[in-house]
Coordinates of N, CA and C in Angstrom, one line a residue:
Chain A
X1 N 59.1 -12.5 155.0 CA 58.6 -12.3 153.7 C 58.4 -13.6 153.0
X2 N 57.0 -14.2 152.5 CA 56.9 -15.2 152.0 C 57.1 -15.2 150.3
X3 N 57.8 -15.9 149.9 CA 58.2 -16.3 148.2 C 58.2 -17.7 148.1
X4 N 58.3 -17.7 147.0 CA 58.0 -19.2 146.2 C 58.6 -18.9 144.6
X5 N 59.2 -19.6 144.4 CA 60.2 -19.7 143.0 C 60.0 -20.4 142.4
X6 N 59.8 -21.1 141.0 CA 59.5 -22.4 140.5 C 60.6 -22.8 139.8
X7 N 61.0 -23.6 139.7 CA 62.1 -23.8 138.7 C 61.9 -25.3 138.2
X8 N 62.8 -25.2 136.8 CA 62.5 -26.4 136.1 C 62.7 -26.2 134.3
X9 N 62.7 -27.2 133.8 CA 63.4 -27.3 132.3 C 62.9 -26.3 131.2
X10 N 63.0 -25.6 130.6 CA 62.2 -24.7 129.9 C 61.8 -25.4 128.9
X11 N 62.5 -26.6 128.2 CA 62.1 -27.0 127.3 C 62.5 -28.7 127.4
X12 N 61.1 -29.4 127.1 CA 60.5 -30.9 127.1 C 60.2 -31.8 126.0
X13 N 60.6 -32.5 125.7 CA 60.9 -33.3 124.7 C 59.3 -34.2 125.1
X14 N 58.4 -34.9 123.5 CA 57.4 -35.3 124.2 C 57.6 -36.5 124.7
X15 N 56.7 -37.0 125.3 CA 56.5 -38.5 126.1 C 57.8 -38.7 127.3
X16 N 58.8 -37.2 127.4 CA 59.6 -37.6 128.3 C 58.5 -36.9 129.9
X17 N 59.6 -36.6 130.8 CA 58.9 -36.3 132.4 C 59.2 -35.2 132.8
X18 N 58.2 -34.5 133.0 CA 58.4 -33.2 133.2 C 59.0 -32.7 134.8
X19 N 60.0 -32.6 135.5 CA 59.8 -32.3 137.0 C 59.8 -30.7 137.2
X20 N 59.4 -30.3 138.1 CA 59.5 -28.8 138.8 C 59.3 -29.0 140.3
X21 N 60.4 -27.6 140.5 CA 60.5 -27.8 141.9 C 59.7 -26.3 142.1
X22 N 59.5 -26.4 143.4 CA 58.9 -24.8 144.0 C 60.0 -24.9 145.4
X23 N 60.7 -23.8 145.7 CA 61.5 -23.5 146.4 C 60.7 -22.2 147.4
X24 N 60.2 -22.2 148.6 CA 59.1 -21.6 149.4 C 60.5 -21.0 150.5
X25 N 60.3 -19.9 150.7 CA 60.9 -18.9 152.1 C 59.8 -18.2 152.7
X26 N 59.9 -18.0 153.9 CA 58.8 -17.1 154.7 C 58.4 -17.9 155.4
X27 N 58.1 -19.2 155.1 CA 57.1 -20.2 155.9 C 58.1 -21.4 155.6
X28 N 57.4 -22.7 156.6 CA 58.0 -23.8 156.9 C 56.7 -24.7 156.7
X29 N 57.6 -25.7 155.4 CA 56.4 -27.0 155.1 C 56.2 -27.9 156.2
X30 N 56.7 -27.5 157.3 CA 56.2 -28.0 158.5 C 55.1 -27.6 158.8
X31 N 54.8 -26.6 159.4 CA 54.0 -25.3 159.8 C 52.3 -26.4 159.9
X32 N 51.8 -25.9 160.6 CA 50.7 -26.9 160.6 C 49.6 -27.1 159.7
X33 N 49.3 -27.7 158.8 CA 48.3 -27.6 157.7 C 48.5 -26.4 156.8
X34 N 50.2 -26.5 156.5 CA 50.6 -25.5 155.7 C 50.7 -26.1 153.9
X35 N 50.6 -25.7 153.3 CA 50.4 -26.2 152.1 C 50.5 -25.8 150.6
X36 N 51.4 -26.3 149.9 CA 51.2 -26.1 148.6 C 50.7 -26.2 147.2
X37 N 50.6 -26.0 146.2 CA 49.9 -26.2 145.1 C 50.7 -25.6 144.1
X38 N 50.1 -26.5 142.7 CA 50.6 -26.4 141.7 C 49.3 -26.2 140.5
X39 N 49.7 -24.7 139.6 CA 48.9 -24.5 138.9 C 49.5 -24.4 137.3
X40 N 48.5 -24.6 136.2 CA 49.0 -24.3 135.2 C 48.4 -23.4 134.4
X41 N 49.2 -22.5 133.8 CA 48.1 -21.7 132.4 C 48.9 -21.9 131.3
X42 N 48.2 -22.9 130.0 CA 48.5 -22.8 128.6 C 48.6 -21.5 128.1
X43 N 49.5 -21.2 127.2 CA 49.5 -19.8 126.6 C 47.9 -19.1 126.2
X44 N 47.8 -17.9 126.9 CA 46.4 -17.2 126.5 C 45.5 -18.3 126.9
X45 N 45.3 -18.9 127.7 CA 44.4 -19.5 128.3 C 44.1 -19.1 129.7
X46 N 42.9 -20.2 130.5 CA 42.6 -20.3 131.7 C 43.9 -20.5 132.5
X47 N 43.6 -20.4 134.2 CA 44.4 -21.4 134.8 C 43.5 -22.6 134.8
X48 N 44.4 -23.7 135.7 CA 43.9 -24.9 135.6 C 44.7 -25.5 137.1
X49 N 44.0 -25.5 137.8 CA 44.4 -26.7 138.9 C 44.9 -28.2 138.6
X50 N 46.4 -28.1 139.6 CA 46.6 -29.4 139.2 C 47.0 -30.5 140.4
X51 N 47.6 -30.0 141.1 CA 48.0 -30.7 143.0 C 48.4 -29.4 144.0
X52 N 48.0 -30.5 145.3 CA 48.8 -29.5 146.5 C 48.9 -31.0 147.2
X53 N 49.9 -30.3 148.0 CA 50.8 -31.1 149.2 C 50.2 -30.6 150.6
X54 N 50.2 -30.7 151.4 CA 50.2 -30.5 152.6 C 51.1 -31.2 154.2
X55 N 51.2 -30.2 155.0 CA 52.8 -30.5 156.0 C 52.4 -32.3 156.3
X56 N 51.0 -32.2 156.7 CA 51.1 -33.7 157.1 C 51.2 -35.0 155.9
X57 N 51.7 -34.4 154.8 CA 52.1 -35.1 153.3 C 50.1 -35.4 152.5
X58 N 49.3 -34.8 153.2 CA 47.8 -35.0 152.5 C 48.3 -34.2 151.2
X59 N 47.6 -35.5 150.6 CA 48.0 -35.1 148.7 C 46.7 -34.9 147.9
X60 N 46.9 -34.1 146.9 CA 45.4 -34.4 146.1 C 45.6 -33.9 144.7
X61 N 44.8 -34.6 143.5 CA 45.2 -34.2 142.4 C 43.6 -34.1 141.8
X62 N 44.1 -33.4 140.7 CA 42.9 -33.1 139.7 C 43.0 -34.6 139.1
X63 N 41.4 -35.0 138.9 CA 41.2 -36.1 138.2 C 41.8 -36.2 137.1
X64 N 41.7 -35.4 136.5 CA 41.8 -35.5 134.5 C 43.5 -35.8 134.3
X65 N 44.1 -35.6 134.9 CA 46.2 -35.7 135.0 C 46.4 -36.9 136.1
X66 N 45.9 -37.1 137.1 CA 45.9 -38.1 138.5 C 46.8 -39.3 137.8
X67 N 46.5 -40.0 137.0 CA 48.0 -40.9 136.6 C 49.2 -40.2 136.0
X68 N 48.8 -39.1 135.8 CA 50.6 -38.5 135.4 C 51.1 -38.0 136.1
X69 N 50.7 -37.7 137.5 CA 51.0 -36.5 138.2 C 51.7 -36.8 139.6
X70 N 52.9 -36.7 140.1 CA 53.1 -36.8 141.4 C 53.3 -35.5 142.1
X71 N 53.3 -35.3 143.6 CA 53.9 -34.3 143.6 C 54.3 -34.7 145.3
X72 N 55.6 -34.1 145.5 CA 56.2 -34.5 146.8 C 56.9 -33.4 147.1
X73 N 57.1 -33.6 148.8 CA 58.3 -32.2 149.3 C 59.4 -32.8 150.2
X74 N 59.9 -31.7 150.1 CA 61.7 -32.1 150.8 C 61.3 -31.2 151.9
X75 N 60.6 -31.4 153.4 CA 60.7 -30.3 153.9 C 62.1 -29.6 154.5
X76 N 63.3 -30.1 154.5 CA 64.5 -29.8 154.6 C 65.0 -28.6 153.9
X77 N 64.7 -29.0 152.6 CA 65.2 -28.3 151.5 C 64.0 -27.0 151.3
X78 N 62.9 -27.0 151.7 CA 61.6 -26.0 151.9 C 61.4 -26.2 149.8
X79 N 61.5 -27.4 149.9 CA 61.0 -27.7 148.6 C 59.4 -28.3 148.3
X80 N 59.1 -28.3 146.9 CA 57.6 -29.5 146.6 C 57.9 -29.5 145.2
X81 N 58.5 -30.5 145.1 CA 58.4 -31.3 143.7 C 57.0 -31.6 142.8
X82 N 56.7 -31.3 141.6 CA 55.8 -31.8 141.0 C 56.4 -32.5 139.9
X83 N 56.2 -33.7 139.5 CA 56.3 -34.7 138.4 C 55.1 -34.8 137.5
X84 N 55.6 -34.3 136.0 CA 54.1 -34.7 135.3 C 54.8 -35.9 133.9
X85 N 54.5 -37.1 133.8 CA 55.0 -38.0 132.7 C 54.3 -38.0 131.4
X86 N 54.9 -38.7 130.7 CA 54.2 -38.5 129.2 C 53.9 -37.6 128.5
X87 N 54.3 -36.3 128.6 CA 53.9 -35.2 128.7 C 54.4 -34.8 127.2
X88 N 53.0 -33.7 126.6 CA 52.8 -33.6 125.1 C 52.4 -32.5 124.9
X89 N 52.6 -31.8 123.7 CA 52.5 -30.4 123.3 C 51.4 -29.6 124.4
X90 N 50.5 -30.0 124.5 CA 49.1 -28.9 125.2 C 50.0 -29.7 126.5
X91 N 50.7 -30.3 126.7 CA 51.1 -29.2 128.6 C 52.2 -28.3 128.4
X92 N 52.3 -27.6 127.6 CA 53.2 -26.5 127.0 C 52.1 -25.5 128.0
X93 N 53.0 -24.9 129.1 CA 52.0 -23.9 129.8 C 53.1 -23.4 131.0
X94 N 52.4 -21.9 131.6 CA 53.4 -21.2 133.0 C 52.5 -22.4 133.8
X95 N 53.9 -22.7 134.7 CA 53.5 -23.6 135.8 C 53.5 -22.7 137.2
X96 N 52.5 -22.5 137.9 CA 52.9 -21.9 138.9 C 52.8 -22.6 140.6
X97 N 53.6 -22.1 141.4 CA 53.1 -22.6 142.5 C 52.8 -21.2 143.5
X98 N 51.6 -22.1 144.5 CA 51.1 -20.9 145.1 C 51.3 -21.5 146.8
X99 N 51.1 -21.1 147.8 CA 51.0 -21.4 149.4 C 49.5 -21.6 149.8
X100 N 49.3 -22.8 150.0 CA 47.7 -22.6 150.9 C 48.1 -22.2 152.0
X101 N 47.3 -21.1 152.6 CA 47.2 -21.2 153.8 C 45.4 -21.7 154.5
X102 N 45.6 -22.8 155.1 CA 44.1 -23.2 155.9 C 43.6 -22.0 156.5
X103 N 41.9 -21.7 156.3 CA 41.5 -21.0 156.9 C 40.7 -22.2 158.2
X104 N 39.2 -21.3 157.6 CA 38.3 -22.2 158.5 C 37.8 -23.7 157.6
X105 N 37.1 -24.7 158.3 CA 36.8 -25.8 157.8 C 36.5 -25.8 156.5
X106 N 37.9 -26.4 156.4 CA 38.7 -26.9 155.0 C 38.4 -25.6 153.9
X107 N 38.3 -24.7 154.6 CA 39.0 -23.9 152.9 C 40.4 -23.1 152.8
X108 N 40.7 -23.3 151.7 CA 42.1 -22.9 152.0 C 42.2 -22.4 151.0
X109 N 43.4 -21.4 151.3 CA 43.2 -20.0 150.5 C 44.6 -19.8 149.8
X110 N 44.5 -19.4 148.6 CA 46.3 -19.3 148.1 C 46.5 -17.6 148.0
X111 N 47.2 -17.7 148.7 CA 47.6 -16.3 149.4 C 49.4 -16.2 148.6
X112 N 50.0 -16.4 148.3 CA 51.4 -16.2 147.5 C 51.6 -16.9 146.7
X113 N 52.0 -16.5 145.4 CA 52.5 -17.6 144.2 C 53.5 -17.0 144.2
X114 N 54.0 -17.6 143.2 CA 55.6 -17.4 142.4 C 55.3 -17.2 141.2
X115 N 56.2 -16.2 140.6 CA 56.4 -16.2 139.1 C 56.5 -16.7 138.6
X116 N 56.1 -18.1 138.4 CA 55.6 -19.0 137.5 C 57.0 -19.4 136.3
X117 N 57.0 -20.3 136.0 CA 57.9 -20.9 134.9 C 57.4 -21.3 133.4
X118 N 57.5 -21.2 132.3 CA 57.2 -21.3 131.1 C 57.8 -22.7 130.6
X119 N 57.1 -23.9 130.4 CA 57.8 -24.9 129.6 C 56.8 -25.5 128.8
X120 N 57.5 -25.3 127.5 CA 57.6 -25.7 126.4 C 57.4 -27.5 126.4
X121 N 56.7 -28.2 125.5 CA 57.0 -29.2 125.1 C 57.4 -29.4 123.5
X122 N 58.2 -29.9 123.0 CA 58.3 -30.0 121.7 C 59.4 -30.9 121.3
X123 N 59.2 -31.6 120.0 CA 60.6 -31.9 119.7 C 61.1 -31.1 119.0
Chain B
X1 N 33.5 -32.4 138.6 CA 33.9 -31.4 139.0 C 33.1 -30.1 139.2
X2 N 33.0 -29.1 139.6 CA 32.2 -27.9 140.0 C 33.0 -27.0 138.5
X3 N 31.8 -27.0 137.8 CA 32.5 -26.4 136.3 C 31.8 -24.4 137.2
X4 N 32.8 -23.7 136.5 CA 32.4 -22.2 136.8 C 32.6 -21.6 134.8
X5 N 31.5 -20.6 135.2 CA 31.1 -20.0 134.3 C 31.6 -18.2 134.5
X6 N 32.1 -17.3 133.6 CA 31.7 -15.9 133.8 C 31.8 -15.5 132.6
X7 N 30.8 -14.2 132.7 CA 30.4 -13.2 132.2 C 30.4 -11.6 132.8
X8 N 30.9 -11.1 131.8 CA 31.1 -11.2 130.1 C 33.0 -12.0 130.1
X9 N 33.5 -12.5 129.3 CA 34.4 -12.6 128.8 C 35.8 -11.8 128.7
X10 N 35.0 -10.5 127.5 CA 36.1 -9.2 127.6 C 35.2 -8.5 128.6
X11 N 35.7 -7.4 128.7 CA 34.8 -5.7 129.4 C 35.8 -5.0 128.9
X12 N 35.7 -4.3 128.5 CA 36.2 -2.9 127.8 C 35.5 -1.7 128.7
X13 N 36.2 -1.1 129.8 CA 35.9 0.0 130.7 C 36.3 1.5 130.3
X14 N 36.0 2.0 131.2 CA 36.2 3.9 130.6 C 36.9 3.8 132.3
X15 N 37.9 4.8 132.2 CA 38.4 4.9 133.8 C 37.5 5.8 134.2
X16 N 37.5 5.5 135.9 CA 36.7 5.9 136.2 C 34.9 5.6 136.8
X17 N 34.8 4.3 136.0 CA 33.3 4.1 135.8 C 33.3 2.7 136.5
X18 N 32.0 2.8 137.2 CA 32.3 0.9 137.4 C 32.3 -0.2 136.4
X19 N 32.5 -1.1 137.1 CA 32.6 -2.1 136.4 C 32.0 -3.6 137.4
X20 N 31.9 -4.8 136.6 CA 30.5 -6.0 137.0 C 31.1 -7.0 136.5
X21 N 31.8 -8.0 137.0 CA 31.9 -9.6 136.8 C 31.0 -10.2 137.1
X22 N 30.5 -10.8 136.4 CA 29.3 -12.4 137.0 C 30.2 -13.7 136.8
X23 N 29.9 -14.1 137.9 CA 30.2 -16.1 137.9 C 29.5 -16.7 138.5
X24 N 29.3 -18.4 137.9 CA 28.4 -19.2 138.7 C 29.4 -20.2 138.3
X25 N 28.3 -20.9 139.5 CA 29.0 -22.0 139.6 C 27.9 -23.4 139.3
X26 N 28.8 -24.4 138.5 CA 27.4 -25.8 138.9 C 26.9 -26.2 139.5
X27 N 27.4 -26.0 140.9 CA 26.9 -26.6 142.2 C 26.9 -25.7 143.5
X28 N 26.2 -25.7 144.2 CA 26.2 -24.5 145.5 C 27.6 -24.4 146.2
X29 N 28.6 -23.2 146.1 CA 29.3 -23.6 146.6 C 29.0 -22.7 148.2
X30 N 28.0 -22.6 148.9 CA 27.9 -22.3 150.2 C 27.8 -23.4 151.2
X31 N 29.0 -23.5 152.1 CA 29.6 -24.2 153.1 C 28.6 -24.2 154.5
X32 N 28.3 -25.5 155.2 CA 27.5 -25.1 156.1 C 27.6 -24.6 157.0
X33 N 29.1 -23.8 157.0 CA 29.3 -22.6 158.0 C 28.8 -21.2 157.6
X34 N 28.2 -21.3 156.2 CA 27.7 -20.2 155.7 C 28.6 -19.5 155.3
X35 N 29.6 -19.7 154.7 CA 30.5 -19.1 153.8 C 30.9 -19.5 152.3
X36 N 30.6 -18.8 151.4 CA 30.9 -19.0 150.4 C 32.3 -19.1 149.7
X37 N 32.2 -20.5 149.4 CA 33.5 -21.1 149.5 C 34.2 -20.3 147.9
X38 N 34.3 -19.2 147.0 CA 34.6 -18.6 146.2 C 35.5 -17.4 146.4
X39 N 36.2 -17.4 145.3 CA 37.6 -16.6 145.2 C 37.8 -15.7 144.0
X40 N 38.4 -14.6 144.3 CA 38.6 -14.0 142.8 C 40.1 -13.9 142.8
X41 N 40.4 -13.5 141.8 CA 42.0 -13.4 141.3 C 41.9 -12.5 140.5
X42 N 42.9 -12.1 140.1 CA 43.3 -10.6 138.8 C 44.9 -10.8 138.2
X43 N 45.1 -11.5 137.6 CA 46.4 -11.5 136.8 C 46.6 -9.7 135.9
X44 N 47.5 -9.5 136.5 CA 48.0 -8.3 135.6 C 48.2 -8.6 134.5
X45 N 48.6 -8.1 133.3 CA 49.8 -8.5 132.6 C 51.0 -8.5 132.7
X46 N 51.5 -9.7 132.5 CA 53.0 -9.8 132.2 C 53.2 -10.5 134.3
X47 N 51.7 -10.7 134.5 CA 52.2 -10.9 136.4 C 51.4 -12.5 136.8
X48 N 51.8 -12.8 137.7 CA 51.1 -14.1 138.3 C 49.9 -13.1 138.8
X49 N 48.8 -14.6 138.8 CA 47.5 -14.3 139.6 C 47.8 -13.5 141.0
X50 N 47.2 -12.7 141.6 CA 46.6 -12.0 143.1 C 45.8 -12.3 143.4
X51 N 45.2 -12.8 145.1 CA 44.3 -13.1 145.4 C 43.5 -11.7 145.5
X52 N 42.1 -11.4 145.2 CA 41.6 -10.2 145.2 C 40.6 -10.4 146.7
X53 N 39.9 -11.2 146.5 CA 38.6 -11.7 147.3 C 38.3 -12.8 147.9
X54 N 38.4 -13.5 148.9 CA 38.0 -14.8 149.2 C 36.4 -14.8 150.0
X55 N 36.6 -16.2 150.1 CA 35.0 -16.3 150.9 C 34.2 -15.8 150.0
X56 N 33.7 -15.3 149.0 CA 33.0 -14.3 148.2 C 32.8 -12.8 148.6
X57 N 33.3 -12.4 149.5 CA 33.1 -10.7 150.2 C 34.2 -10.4 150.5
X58 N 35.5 -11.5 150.9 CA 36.4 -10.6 151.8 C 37.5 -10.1 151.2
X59 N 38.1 -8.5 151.4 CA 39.0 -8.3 150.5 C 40.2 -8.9 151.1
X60 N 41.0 -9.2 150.1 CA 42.2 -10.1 150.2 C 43.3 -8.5 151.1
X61 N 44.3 -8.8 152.1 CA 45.4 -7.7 152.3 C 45.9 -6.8 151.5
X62 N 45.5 -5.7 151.5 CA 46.2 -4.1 150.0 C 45.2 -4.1 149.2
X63 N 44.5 -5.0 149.3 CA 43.2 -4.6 148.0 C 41.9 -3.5 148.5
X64 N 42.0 -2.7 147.5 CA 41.6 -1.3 148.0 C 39.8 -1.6 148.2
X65 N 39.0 -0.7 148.4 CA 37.7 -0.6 148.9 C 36.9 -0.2 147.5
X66 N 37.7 -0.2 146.7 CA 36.7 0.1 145.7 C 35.9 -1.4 144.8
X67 N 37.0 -2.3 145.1 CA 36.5 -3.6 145.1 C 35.2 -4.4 146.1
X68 N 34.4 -5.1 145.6 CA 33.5 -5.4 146.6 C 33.0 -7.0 145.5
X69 N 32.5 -7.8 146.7 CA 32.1 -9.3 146.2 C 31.4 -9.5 146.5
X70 N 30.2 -10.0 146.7 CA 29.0 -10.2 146.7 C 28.1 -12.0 145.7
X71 N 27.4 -12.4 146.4 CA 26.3 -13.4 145.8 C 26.8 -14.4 147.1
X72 N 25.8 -15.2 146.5 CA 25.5 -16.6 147.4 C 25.0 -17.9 146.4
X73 N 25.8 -19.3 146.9 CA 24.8 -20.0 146.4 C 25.5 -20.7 144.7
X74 N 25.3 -20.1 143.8 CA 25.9 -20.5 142.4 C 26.1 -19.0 141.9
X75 N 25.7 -17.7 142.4 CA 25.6 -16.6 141.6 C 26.3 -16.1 142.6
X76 N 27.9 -15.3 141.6 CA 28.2 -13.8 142.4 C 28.9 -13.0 141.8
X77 N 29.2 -11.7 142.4 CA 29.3 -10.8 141.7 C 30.5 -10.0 142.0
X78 N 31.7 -9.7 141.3 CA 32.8 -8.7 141.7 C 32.5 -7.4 141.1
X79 N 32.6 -6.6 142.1 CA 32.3 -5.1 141.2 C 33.2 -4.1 141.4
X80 N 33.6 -3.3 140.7 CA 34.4 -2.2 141.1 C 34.2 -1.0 141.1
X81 N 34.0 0.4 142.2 CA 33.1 1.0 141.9 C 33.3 2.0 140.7
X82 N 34.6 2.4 140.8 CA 35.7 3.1 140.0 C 36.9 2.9 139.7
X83 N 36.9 2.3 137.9 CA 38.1 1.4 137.3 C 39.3 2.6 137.6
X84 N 40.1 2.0 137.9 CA 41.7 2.9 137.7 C 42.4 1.7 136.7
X85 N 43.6 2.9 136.5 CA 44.5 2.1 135.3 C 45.3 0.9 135.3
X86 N 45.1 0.4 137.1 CA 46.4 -0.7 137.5 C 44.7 -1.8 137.7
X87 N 43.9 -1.5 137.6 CA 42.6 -2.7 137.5 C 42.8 -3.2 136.1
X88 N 43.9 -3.1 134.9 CA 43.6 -4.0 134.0 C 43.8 -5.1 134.3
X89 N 43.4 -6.3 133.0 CA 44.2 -7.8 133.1 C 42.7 -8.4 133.4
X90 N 43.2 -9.4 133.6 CA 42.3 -10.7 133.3 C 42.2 -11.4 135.3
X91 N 40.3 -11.1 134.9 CA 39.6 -11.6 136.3 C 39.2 -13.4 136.1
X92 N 39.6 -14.0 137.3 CA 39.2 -15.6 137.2 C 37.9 -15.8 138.9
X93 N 37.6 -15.9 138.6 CA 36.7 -16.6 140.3 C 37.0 -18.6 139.9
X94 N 37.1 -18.5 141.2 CA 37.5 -19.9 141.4 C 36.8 -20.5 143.0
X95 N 36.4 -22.2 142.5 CA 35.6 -22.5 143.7 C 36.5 -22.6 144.6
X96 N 36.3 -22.9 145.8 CA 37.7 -23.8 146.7 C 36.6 -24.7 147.5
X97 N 35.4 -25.0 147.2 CA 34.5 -25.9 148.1 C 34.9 -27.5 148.1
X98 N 35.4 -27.6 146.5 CA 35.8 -29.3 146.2 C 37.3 -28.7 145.6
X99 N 37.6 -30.4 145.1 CA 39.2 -29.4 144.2 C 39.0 -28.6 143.2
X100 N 39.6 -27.4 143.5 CA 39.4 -26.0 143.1 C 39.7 -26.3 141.3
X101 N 38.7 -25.2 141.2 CA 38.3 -25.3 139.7 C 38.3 -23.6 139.3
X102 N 38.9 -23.1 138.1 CA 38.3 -21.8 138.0 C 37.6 -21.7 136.9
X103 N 37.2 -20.2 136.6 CA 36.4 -19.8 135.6 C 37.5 -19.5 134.7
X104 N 36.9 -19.1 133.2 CA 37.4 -18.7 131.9 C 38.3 -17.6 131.8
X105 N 37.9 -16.8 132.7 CA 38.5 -15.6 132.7 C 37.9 -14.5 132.3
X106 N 38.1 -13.0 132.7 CA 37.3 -12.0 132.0 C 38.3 -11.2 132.1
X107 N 38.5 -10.5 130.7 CA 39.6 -9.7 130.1 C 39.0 -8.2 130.4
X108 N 39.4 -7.2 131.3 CA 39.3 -6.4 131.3 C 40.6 -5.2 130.8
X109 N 40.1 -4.3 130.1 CA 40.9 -3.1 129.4 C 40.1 -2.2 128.9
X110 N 41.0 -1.1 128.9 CA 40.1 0.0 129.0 C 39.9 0.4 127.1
X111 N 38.8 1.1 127.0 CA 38.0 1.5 125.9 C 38.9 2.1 124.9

């Protein structure tokens, strides 16, 4: 059974660093062109794409965040870290993470998220 | 970026009756394997997104047959032939051709 958990601070002070982890069972961040991602939705808003990871560490970010944004995995721990810095009231949003799974050439499909995490920015 | 559009916004349905999402996209998202590189999703309320549809036609696993996807190109279409009560919540199409981008969302609930 595949899951994915997100966890992380509920509440962010501004200009400090935001991390979240996604904790994945069912699959292995080994797995071959297995892959994760990280999404966000502001309250009553869109979602919004923001990174994925993949087993062979291929990384990619949305332009518009790309200097704030890291994102890494522990494949030990069947973890993927996202880091977002400087971070200010509007990225107050559920963060979620989902599993790519690779189809055919290059598309890749998010087939499981997680219940998503709510964090607040504010002083 | 591949900006996506849909329409209508809300839909306010009658159970029972179909129902019609439109999305486009800015740029063709048909792959030269001839698949439409487009996605739907359906957030419940109170729930994370579900994949409903990929490719633009295919129903995602457990998603019932009353759903169907259709278009090519920048234009497509989610339809349902007959809304039931657990189709509320908010529909997104999303590209996956370049880094994935979605639409606005369309709020469906019943009348």
């Amino acid at each position: 059974q595949v899951t994915l958990k997100e966890s992380g601070p509920v509440l962010v002070k501004p200009t400090e660093t935001l991390t979240l982890t996604c904790t994945v069972s069912g699959f292995s961040l080994n797995n071959a062109r297995m892959g994760v991602t990280w999404i966000r939705q502001p309250p009553g808003k869109a979602l919004e794409w923001l990174a994925h990871i993949f087993s062979n560490d291929e990384k990619s970010y949305t332009t518009s965040l790309k200097s704030r944004l890291t994102i890494s995995k522990d494949t030990s721990k069947s973890q993927v870290v996202l880091t977002l810095a400087s971070v200010d009231p509007v990225d107050t949003a559920t963060y979620y993470c989902a599993r790519i799974l690779p189809l055919r050439d290059g598309y890749n499909q998010f087939d499981y998220w997680g219940q998503g995490t709510l964090v607040t920015v504010s002083s | 970026d591949i900006v996506m559009t849909q329409s209508p916004l809300s839909l306010p349905v009658t159970p029972g009756e179909p129902a019609s999402i439109s999305c486009r996209s800015s740029q063709s998202l048909l792959h030269s394997n001839g698949y439409n590189y487009l996605d739907w999703f359906l957030q419940k309320p109170g729930q994370s997104p579900q994949l409903l549809m990929y490719l633009g036609f295919i129903r995602a696993s457990g998603v019932p047959d009353r759903f169907s996807g259709s278009g090519t190109g920048t234009n497509f279409t989610l339809k349902i032939s007959r809304v039931e009560a657990e189709d509320v919540g908010v529909y997104y199409c999303m590209q996956a051709l370049q880094t994935p981008t979605f639409g606005p969302g369309t709020k469906m609930d019943f009348k």
